[in-house]
Amino acid sequence: MTQPPVHAPMSQFAVRDGELLVNGWPLRRLAERVGATPFYAYDRGLLRARAAELRAALPAAVKLHYAMKANPMPALVALMAQLVDGIDVASAGELRVALDADADPREISFAGPGKREAELRQAVAAGVLVNVESERELALLPGIAQSLGLPARVALRVNPDYELKGSGMRMGGGSKPFGIDAERLPALLGTLGREGLAFEGFHLFAGSQNLKAEAICEAQRLSYELALRLSAHAPAPVRCLNLGGGFGIPYFPGEQRLALGPIAENLQRLAERAARELPQAALVLELGRYLVGEAGVYVARVLECKVSREQVFLVTDGGLHHHLAASGNFGQVLRKNYPVAIGTRMDAPAVESASVVGPLCTPLDLLAERMALAEAGEGDLVVVFQSGAYGASASPQGFLSHPGCLEVLV
Ligand SMILES: *Cc1c(COP(=O)(O)O)cnc(C)c1O
């Protein structure tokens, strides 16, 4: 009989005396230091290691940006700002955090549909690159630039005429609220120079959580070629070609880590082409999840072990309101378990099939369903791995009015 698929081993965190370590801190002591559960903990060592690993793998000519909507915790953004070449923001609120983190405004880009006029003004005043998502935004910018007496730096986000295969969430191709349809761009590009906008390039982002290296390579190649075709209509040389993010991490049983080798080789070929065909252009990757997702854990305390008709329920103080994604309600079609462990009993064998639930009065509040876990008791700490991205800020913390969660950078 074939074995059922298992989770990729969460070997990035060390274990000592049966306790998970977060950047050297044993979990119980860390919980005491934080002062309360539940909390998210992000490991500086792992964040640094991941950025270094990417740098080593990717061609030196490719710029690495952090897409901070994956995790906007200010202390973490400040650390990331030191590790990458730039920050991608998706709101004026994120822009403020990026600027506070001392990110260089010349290396900040601002994407996202439906930018309010006030947000566009803030972006132009800050001197960041606006990734324009619509003809409305394009129409607002010249007046803003004029009234501020500053150039509006713009890149056009392109909604391409293809889709990225194998991606969890598709953000390009077909009918989309993101970007401007590629076929409309030649005519629009012709008007940009006359409007006094500072054209800098193109932005393409096909989709998130992609674990297939070939699919990412194909999307990046197609993005490059589309941008190259569009550049013929541009009023100025392309200086920035943002190929998006979307590198995935393994969450579910059977999933493997993304192979960086083929992606690096493909980018090397594109960088060589760009040096000839778009000689002023920097290729940019804007990664969110891949940079921070594996460096974070969510930690909740077991309040009660309850048995209902033989099924064990570990009732914790954490749940869906802090970690919507682990509950399966953030982009999953069929609910699957995130990697979960009893962080205070890491050396104990997984003997019981337990469900980990939260305190919310809804059956959706599940952190793990019938998972093989070490036997746990009241006071033990449950850990949800792969929680560094799309966690706290992507969860409905007000739902049911329980206390919010804490976040620490360790
Ligand atoms: C969310 C987002 C990203 C980051 O996506 P990941 O899948 O986390 O890498 C990059 N660019 C844009 C425009 C985004 O909206």
Short mmCIF file of C-alpha atoms and ligand atoms in Angstrom, two decimals:
data_model
loop_
_atom_site.label_atom_id
_atom_site.label_comp_id
_atom_site.label_asym_id
_atom_site.label_seq_id
_atom_site.Cartn_x
_atom_site.Cartn_y
_atom_site.Cartn_z
CA MET A 1 0.00 0.00 0.00
CA THR A 2 1.35 3.47 -0.81
CA GLN A 3 1.83 5.78 2.16
CA PRO A 4 -0.38 8.84 2.34
CA PRO A 5 1.51 12.06 1.52
CA VAL A 6 3.07 13.81 4.50
CA HIS A 7 4.00 17.43 5.16
CA ALA A 8 7.40 18.62 4.03
CA PRO A 9 9.56 18.46 7.18
CA MET A 10 9.59 21.75 9.07
CA SER A 11 13.32 21.36 9.67
CA GLN A 12 14.03 25.10 9.54
CA PHE A 13 13.33 25.38 13.29
CA ALA A 14 15.67 23.59 15.70
CA VAL A 15 14.44 21.57 18.66
CA ARG A 16 16.10 21.27 22.09
CA ASP A 17 14.92 19.09 24.95
CA GLY A 18 11.66 18.50 23.14
CA GLU A 19 10.94 22.20 22.72
CA LEU A 20 10.85 24.13 19.47
CA LEU A 21 13.40 26.96 19.27
CA VAL A 22 12.64 30.26 17.58
CA ASN A 23 16.01 31.81 16.77
CA GLY A 24 17.44 30.06 19.80
CA TRP A 25 14.56 30.82 22.19
CA PRO A 26 12.78 27.81 23.70
CA LEU A 27 9.09 28.16 23.07
CA ARG A 28 7.92 28.28 26.71
CA ARG A 29 10.44 30.94 27.62
CA LEU A 30 9.52 32.87 24.50
CA ALA A 31 5.85 32.70 25.52
CA GLU A 32 6.79 34.07 28.96
CA ARG A 33 8.80 36.83 27.32
CA VAL A 34 5.89 37.73 25.06
CA GLY A 35 3.64 37.70 28.11
CA ALA A 36 0.58 36.13 26.55
CA THR A 37 -0.61 33.66 23.99
CA PRO A 38 -1.52 33.47 21.15
CA PHE A 39 1.28 35.12 19.21
CA TYR A 40 3.13 35.04 15.94
CA ALA A 41 6.92 34.77 16.17
CA TYR A 42 9.16 35.57 13.22
CA ASP A 43 12.73 34.28 13.25
CA ARG A 44 15.33 36.87 12.18
CA GLY A 45 17.91 34.18 11.48
CA LEU A 46 15.57 32.42 9.07
CA LEU A 47 14.59 35.69 7.38
CA ARG A 48 18.25 36.56 6.84
CA ALA A 49 19.06 33.05 5.62
CA ARG A 50 16.21 33.05 3.11
CA ALA A 51 17.19 36.41 1.65
CA ALA A 52 20.83 35.28 1.44
CA GLU A 53 19.84 32.01 -0.22
CA LEU A 54 17.84 33.86 -2.85
CA ARG A 55 20.65 36.34 -3.48
CA ALA A 56 23.11 33.50 -3.93
CA ALA A 57 20.81 31.69 -6.35
CA LEU A 58 19.56 34.60 -8.46
CA PRO A 59 21.62 36.47 -11.04
CA ALA A 60 23.23 39.56 -9.51
CA ALA A 61 21.50 41.74 -12.11
CA VAL A 62 18.04 40.88 -10.75
CA LYS A 63 16.75 43.19 -8.03
CA LEU A 64 14.93 41.66 -5.12
CA HIS A 65 11.99 43.51 -3.61
CA TYR A 66 9.85 42.58 -0.63
CA ALA A 67 6.08 42.74 -1.23
CA MET A 68 5.11 43.81 2.26
CA LYS A 69 1.44 42.89 2.17
CA ALA A 70 2.67 39.36 2.96
CA ASN A 71 3.70 40.62 6.40
CA PRO A 72 3.53 44.32 7.25
CA MET A 73 4.77 44.10 10.87
CA PRO A 74 6.89 47.28 11.13
CA ALA A 75 9.91 45.67 12.83
CA LEU A 76 9.96 42.91 10.22
CA VAL A 77 9.65 45.40 7.36
CA ALA A 78 12.58 47.34 8.82
CA LEU A 79 14.67 44.16 8.84
CA MET A 80 13.59 43.25 5.30
CA ALA A 81 14.43 46.75 4.08
CA GLN A 82 18.05 45.99 4.96
CA LEU A 83 18.03 42.61 3.23
CA VAL A 84 16.42 43.48 -0.12
CA ASP A 85 16.77 46.19 -2.77
CA GLY A 86 13.31 47.68 -2.42
CA ILE A 87 9.83 47.40 -0.96
CA ASP A 88 6.55 46.98 -2.80
CA VAL A 89 3.57 48.50 -1.04
CA ALA A 90 -0.12 48.12 -1.79
CA SER A 91 -1.65 51.05 0.12
CA ALA A 92 -0.69 54.42 1.55
CA GLY A 93 -0.68 52.76 4.99
CA GLU A 94 1.97 50.29 3.81
CA LEU A 95 3.83 53.17 2.17
CA ARG A 96 4.09 54.89 5.56
CA VAL A 97 5.49 51.73 7.19
CA ALA A 98 8.03 51.30 4.35
CA LEU A 99 9.19 54.90 4.65
CA ASP A 100 9.40 54.60 8.45
CA ALA A 101 11.53 51.49 7.87
CA ASP A 102 13.98 53.75 6.01
CA ALA A 103 13.40 52.11 2.64
CA ASP A 104 14.74 54.30 -0.18
CA PRO A 105 11.73 55.97 -1.87
CA ARG A 106 13.41 55.49 -5.25
CA GLU A 107 13.18 51.75 -4.63
CA ILE A 108 9.59 51.66 -3.38
CA SER A 109 6.78 50.81 -5.77
CA PHE A 110 3.10 51.16 -5.09
CA ALA A 111 0.71 48.69 -6.71
CA GLY A 112 -2.94 47.84 -6.09
CA PRO A 113 -6.25 48.60 -7.76
CA GLY A 114 -8.48 51.47 -6.69
CA LYS A 115 -5.84 53.86 -5.43
CA ARG A 116 -7.56 56.90 -3.97
CA GLU A 117 -6.55 60.31 -5.24
CA ALA A 118 -5.11 61.13 -1.80
CA GLU A 119 -2.97 57.97 -1.95
CA LEU A 120 -1.65 58.90 -5.38
CA ARG A 121 -0.73 62.35 -4.02
CA GLN A 122 1.11 60.74 -1.11
CA ALA A 123 2.99 58.48 -3.53
CA VAL A 124 4.05 61.35 -5.82
CA ALA A 125 5.01 63.49 -2.82
CA ALA A 126 7.12 60.61 -1.45
CA GLY A 127 8.80 60.14 -4.82
CA VAL A 128 7.95 56.46 -5.17
CA LEU A 129 7.14 54.58 -8.35
CA VAL A 130 3.40 54.21 -8.96
CA ASN A 131 2.43 50.94 -10.62
CA VAL A 132 -0.59 52.26 -12.47
CA GLU A 133 -3.52 49.86 -12.47
CA SER A 134 -6.09 51.69 -14.58
CA GLU A 135 -6.78 54.48 -17.03
CA ARG A 136 -8.44 56.39 -14.19
CA GLU A 137 -5.21 56.41 -12.19
CA LEU A 138 -3.36 57.47 -15.32
CA ALA A 139 -5.77 60.34 -15.82
CA LEU A 140 -5.40 61.57 -12.21
CA LEU A 141 -1.60 61.61 -12.08
CA PRO A 142 -0.71 64.55 -14.37
CA GLY A 143 -2.83 66.98 -12.32
CA ILE A 144 -1.31 65.68 -9.07
CA ALA A 145 2.22 66.00 -10.48
CA GLN A 146 1.48 69.54 -11.63
CA SER A 147 -0.06 70.68 -8.36
CA LEU A 148 2.87 69.24 -6.36
CA GLY A 149 5.48 70.46 -8.82
CA LEU A 150 7.00 66.96 -8.77
CA PRO A 151 7.35 64.28 -11.43
CA ALA A 152 4.92 61.37 -11.22
CA ARG A 153 7.05 58.27 -11.66
CA VAL A 154 4.93 55.61 -13.33
CA ALA A 155 5.17 52.01 -14.39
CA LEU A 156 2.20 50.43 -16.11
CA ARG A 157 0.82 47.25 -14.65
CA VAL A 158 -0.07 45.02 -17.54
CA ASN A 159 -2.91 42.54 -17.49
CA PRO A 160 -1.37 40.06 -19.92
CA ASP A 161 -3.08 37.97 -22.55
CA TYR A 162 -1.97 34.71 -20.88
CA GLU A 163 -2.35 33.10 -17.44
CA LEU A 164 0.17 31.63 -15.06
CA LYS A 165 -0.42 27.91 -14.70
CA GLY A 166 -0.28 26.18 -11.35
CA SER A 167 -0.81 29.25 -9.27
CA GLY A 168 -2.98 29.31 -6.15
CA MET A 169 -4.42 32.76 -6.82
CA ARG A 170 -4.45 34.12 -10.35
CA MET A 171 -3.82 37.80 -10.73
CA GLY A 172 -3.30 38.22 -14.44
CA GLY A 173 -4.80 37.10 -17.74
CA GLY A 174 -8.44 37.17 -18.85
CA SER A 175 -10.73 39.71 -17.19
CA LYS A 176 -9.09 41.09 -14.06
CA PRO A 177 -9.39 44.13 -11.80
CA PHE A 178 -5.57 44.34 -11.82
CA GLY A 179 -3.57 46.26 -14.38
CA ILE A 180 -4.49 47.52 -17.81
CA ASP A 181 -5.33 45.06 -20.57
CA ALA A 182 -2.25 44.57 -22.73
CA GLU A 183 -4.10 45.35 -25.97
CA ARG A 184 -5.03 48.85 -24.70
CA LEU A 185 -1.47 49.77 -23.87
CA PRO A 186 0.09 50.71 -27.25
CA ALA A 187 -2.40 53.57 -27.67
CA LEU A 188 -2.08 54.70 -24.02
CA LEU A 189 1.71 54.64 -24.08
CA GLY A 190 1.61 57.10 -26.96
CA THR A 191 -0.15 59.69 -24.79
CA LEU A 192 2.08 59.33 -21.69
CA GLY A 193 4.89 61.64 -22.80
CA ARG A 194 2.47 64.42 -23.67
CA GLU A 195 0.92 64.20 -20.18
CA GLY A 196 4.27 64.95 -18.52
CA LEU A 197 4.44 61.64 -16.67
CA ALA A 198 7.82 60.08 -15.97
CA PHE A 199 7.48 56.66 -17.59
CA GLU A 200 9.80 54.07 -16.05
CA GLY A 201 8.57 50.69 -17.12
CA PHE A 202 6.18 47.79 -16.74
CA HIS A 203 4.85 45.64 -13.94
CA LEU A 204 3.44 42.16 -14.44
CA PHE A 205 2.25 39.79 -11.75
CA ALA A 206 0.59 36.58 -12.82
CA GLY A 207 -0.35 34.92 -9.53
CA SER A 208 0.56 33.83 -6.02
CA GLN A 209 1.65 30.56 -4.35
CA ASN A 210 3.17 28.85 -7.38
CA LEU A 211 5.20 25.73 -6.61
CA LYS A 212 5.99 24.80 -10.22
CA ALA A 213 9.34 26.16 -11.35
CA GLU A 214 8.55 25.57 -15.05
CA ALA A 215 5.32 27.54 -14.79
CA ILE A 216 7.12 30.45 -13.10
CA CYS A 217 9.84 30.39 -15.77
CA GLU A 218 7.27 30.40 -18.53
CA ALA A 219 5.34 33.30 -16.99
CA GLN A 220 8.54 35.32 -16.51
CA ARG A 221 9.62 34.68 -20.11
CA LEU A 222 6.19 35.62 -21.47
CA SER A 223 6.15 38.72 -19.24
CA TYR A 224 9.53 39.74 -20.54
CA GLU A 225 8.47 39.29 -24.15
CA LEU A 226 5.24 41.18 -23.68
CA ALA A 227 7.10 44.07 -22.02
CA LEU A 228 9.64 44.04 -24.83
CA ARG A 229 6.86 44.30 -27.44
CA LEU A 230 5.17 47.11 -25.50
CA SER A 231 8.45 48.98 -25.07
CA ALA A 232 8.35 49.80 -28.78
CA HIS A 233 5.42 52.14 -28.02
CA ALA A 234 6.90 53.65 -24.84
CA PRO A 235 7.78 57.36 -24.64
CA ALA A 236 11.07 56.63 -22.82
CA PRO A 237 13.41 53.67 -22.31
CA VAL A 238 12.25 50.99 -19.91
CA ARG A 239 14.19 51.38 -16.67
CA CYS A 240 12.26 48.95 -14.55
CA LEU A 241 10.71 45.65 -15.51
CA ASN A 242 8.95 44.15 -12.51
CA LEU A 243 8.22 40.48 -13.14
CA GLY A 244 6.11 40.07 -9.99
CA GLY A 245 6.26 37.63 -7.10
CA GLY A 246 4.33 34.46 -6.54
CA PHE A 247 7.03 31.96 -5.54
CA GLY A 248 5.23 29.38 -3.41
CA ILE A 249 6.13 27.53 -0.21
CA PRO A 250 5.00 24.02 0.79
CA TYR A 251 1.97 24.10 3.05
CA PHE A 252 0.18 20.82 2.51
CA PRO A 253 0.98 17.10 2.52
CA GLY A 254 2.79 16.09 -0.66
CA GLU A 255 4.04 19.59 -1.51
CA GLN A 256 7.76 20.11 -2.06
CA ARG A 257 9.94 23.19 -1.83
CA LEU A 258 10.24 25.20 -5.02
CA ALA A 259 13.35 24.43 -7.11
CA LEU A 260 15.22 27.73 -7.45
CA GLY A 261 17.83 26.40 -9.91
CA PRO A 262 15.69 26.45 -13.08
CA ILE A 263 14.21 29.84 -12.12
CA ALA A 264 17.68 31.32 -11.64
CA GLU A 265 18.84 29.93 -15.01
CA ASN A 266 15.81 31.32 -16.77
CA LEU A 267 16.30 34.73 -15.15
CA GLN A 268 19.95 34.68 -16.17
CA ARG A 269 18.88 34.21 -19.81
CA LEU A 270 16.33 37.02 -19.47
CA ALA A 271 18.91 39.30 -17.85
CA GLU A 272 21.28 38.65 -20.78
CA ARG A 273 18.53 39.46 -23.25
CA ALA A 274 17.58 42.58 -21.31
CA ALA A 275 21.19 43.79 -21.40
CA ARG A 276 20.92 43.79 -25.22
CA GLU A 277 17.25 44.52 -25.85
CA LEU A 278 16.32 46.84 -22.95
CA PRO A 279 19.76 48.06 -21.91
CA GLN A 280 18.54 50.55 -19.28
CA ALA A 281 16.13 48.14 -17.62
CA ALA A 282 16.57 46.50 -14.22
CA LEU A 283 14.68 43.24 -13.79
CA VAL A 284 12.85 43.19 -10.47
CA LEU A 285 11.24 40.38 -8.51
CA GLU A 286 8.77 41.34 -5.79
CA LEU A 287 8.39 38.39 -3.47
CA GLY A 288 6.20 38.25 -0.42
CA ARG A 289 5.38 34.78 0.81
CA TYR A 290 8.64 33.16 -0.28
CA LEU A 291 10.75 35.64 1.67
CA VAL A 292 8.89 35.50 4.97
CA GLY A 293 6.37 32.65 5.02
CA GLU A 294 8.61 29.89 6.33
CA ALA A 295 10.24 32.08 8.99
CA GLY A 296 7.10 32.45 11.10
CA VAL A 297 5.11 30.33 13.51
CA TYR A 298 1.77 30.95 15.16
CA VAL A 299 1.69 29.78 18.77
CA ALA A 300 -1.47 29.08 20.76
CA ARG A 301 -1.99 27.50 24.19
CA VAL A 302 -4.11 24.44 24.83
CA LEU A 303 -6.92 25.48 27.17
CA GLU A 304 -8.72 22.19 27.25
CA CYS A 305 -8.49 18.65 25.89
CA LYS A 306 -11.93 17.54 25.06
CA VAL A 307 -13.08 14.16 23.84
CA SER A 308 -16.32 14.01 21.93
CA ARG A 309 -17.38 10.50 20.95
CA GLU A 310 -13.74 9.38 20.76
CA GLN A 311 -12.53 12.37 18.75
CA VAL A 312 -9.89 14.41 20.60
CA PHE A 313 -10.20 18.19 20.40
CA LEU A 314 -7.42 20.42 21.61
CA VAL A 315 -9.26 23.65 22.36
CA THR A 316 -6.78 26.54 22.16
CA ASP A 317 -6.83 30.26 22.80
CA GLY A 318 -5.95 30.88 19.13
CA GLY A 319 -7.89 30.29 15.96
CA LEU A 320 -9.37 31.53 12.74
CA HIS A 321 -9.61 35.13 13.95
CA HIS A 322 -5.80 35.31 14.04
CA HIS A 323 -4.93 32.79 11.36
CA LEU A 324 -7.60 32.66 8.72
CA ALA A 325 -5.29 30.92 6.25
CA ALA A 326 -4.58 27.95 8.54
CA SER A 327 -8.31 27.53 9.07
CA GLY A 328 -8.62 26.99 5.33
CA ASN A 329 -10.73 30.03 4.65
CA PHE A 330 -8.21 32.20 2.80
CA GLY A 331 -8.07 30.99 -0.78
CA GLN A 332 -8.37 27.23 -0.24
CA VAL A 333 -11.01 25.28 -2.13
CA LEU A 334 -10.79 22.05 -0.15
CA ARG A 335 -9.58 22.47 3.40
CA LYS A 336 -6.18 20.89 4.11
CA ASN A 337 -4.10 21.01 7.26
CA TYR A 338 -1.16 23.35 7.59
CA PRO A 339 1.86 21.73 9.25
CA VAL A 340 1.03 21.76 12.97
CA ALA A 341 2.90 20.32 15.96
CA ILE A 342 2.87 20.40 19.74
CA GLY A 343 5.81 22.76 20.13
CA THR A 344 6.39 21.76 23.75
CA ARG A 345 6.51 18.03 22.93
CA MET A 346 8.54 17.89 19.74
CA ASP A 347 10.32 14.66 20.70
CA ALA A 348 7.16 12.77 21.62
CA PRO A 349 5.73 10.38 19.04
CA ALA A 350 2.63 11.40 17.13
CA VAL A 351 0.19 9.03 18.70
CA GLU A 352 -3.20 10.61 18.63
CA SER A 353 -5.40 11.87 15.88
CA ALA A 354 -6.49 15.21 17.27
CA SER A 355 -8.25 18.26 15.96
CA VAL A 356 -6.99 21.66 17.05
CA VAL A 357 -9.77 24.20 17.36
CA GLY A 358 -10.09 27.77 18.55
CA PRO A 359 -12.50 29.52 20.90
CA LEU A 360 -14.83 30.83 18.21
CA CYS A 361 -18.38 29.61 18.12
CA THR A 362 -18.22 28.35 14.55
CA PRO A 363 -17.18 25.01 13.01
CA LEU A 364 -14.89 26.96 10.68
CA ASP A 365 -12.54 27.64 13.60
CA LEU A 366 -10.17 24.75 12.92
CA LEU A 367 -6.38 24.92 12.98
CA ALA A 368 -5.88 21.20 12.36
CA GLU A 369 -8.35 18.47 11.57
CA ARG A 370 -7.71 14.91 12.71
CA MET A 371 -3.98 15.24 12.56
CA ALA A 372 -1.39 12.86 14.01
CA LEU A 373 0.00 14.83 16.96
CA ALA A 374 1.92 14.15 20.15
CA GLU A 375 -0.36 13.64 23.12
CA ALA A 376 -0.93 17.11 24.55
CA GLY A 377 -2.39 18.51 27.73
CA GLU A 378 -3.63 21.76 29.12
CA GLY A 379 -0.90 24.41 28.93
CA ASP A 380 0.97 22.84 26.02
CA LEU A 381 1.78 25.13 23.13
CA VAL A 382 0.50 24.31 19.66
CA VAL A 383 2.59 25.60 16.78
CA VAL A 384 1.35 26.29 13.26
CA PHE A 385 4.30 26.43 10.86
CA GLN A 386 4.50 28.34 7.55
CA SER A 387 2.82 31.29 9.28
CA GLY A 388 5.13 34.17 8.42
CA ALA A 389 3.05 35.38 5.46
CA TYR A 390 -0.62 36.27 5.12
CA GLY A 391 -1.20 35.56 8.82
CA ALA A 392 -2.07 38.24 11.36
CA SER A 393 -2.83 41.00 8.88
CA ALA A 394 -4.93 38.70 6.69
CA SER A 395 -7.22 37.56 9.52
CA PRO A 396 -10.50 38.93 10.90
CA GLN A 397 -9.24 39.79 14.38
CA GLY A 398 -12.45 41.54 15.36
CA PHE A 399 -14.62 38.49 14.67
CA LEU A 400 -16.21 37.40 17.98
CA SER A 401 -14.37 40.06 20.00
CA HIS A 402 -11.66 37.84 21.45
CA PRO A 403 -8.30 39.44 22.25
CA GLY A 404 -6.10 40.19 19.27
CA CYS A 405 -2.82 38.37 18.76
CA LEU A 406 0.67 39.62 19.43
CA GLU A 407 3.54 39.56 16.97
CA VAL A 408 7.23 39.40 17.83
CA LEU A 409 10.40 39.44 15.78
CA VAL A 410 12.88 37.18 17.52
C1 LIG B 1 0.68 40.23 -3.23
C2 LIG B 1 1.56 40.73 -4.26
C3 LIG B 1 2.87 40.26 -4.39
C4 LIG B 1 3.44 39.19 -3.51
O1 LIG B 1 2.92 37.95 -3.83
P1 LIG B 1 3.55 36.64 -3.17
O2 LIG B 1 2.74 35.55 -3.75
O3 LIG B 1 3.40 36.76 -1.71
O4 LIG B 1 4.99 36.57 -3.59
C5 LIG B 1 3.67 40.80 -5.37
N1 LIG B 1 3.20 41.78 -6.17
C6 LIG B 1 1.96 42.25 -6.09
C7 LIG B 1 1.52 43.31 -7.01
C8 LIG B 1 1.10 41.75 -5.15
O5 LIG B 1 -0.14 42.22 -5.08
#
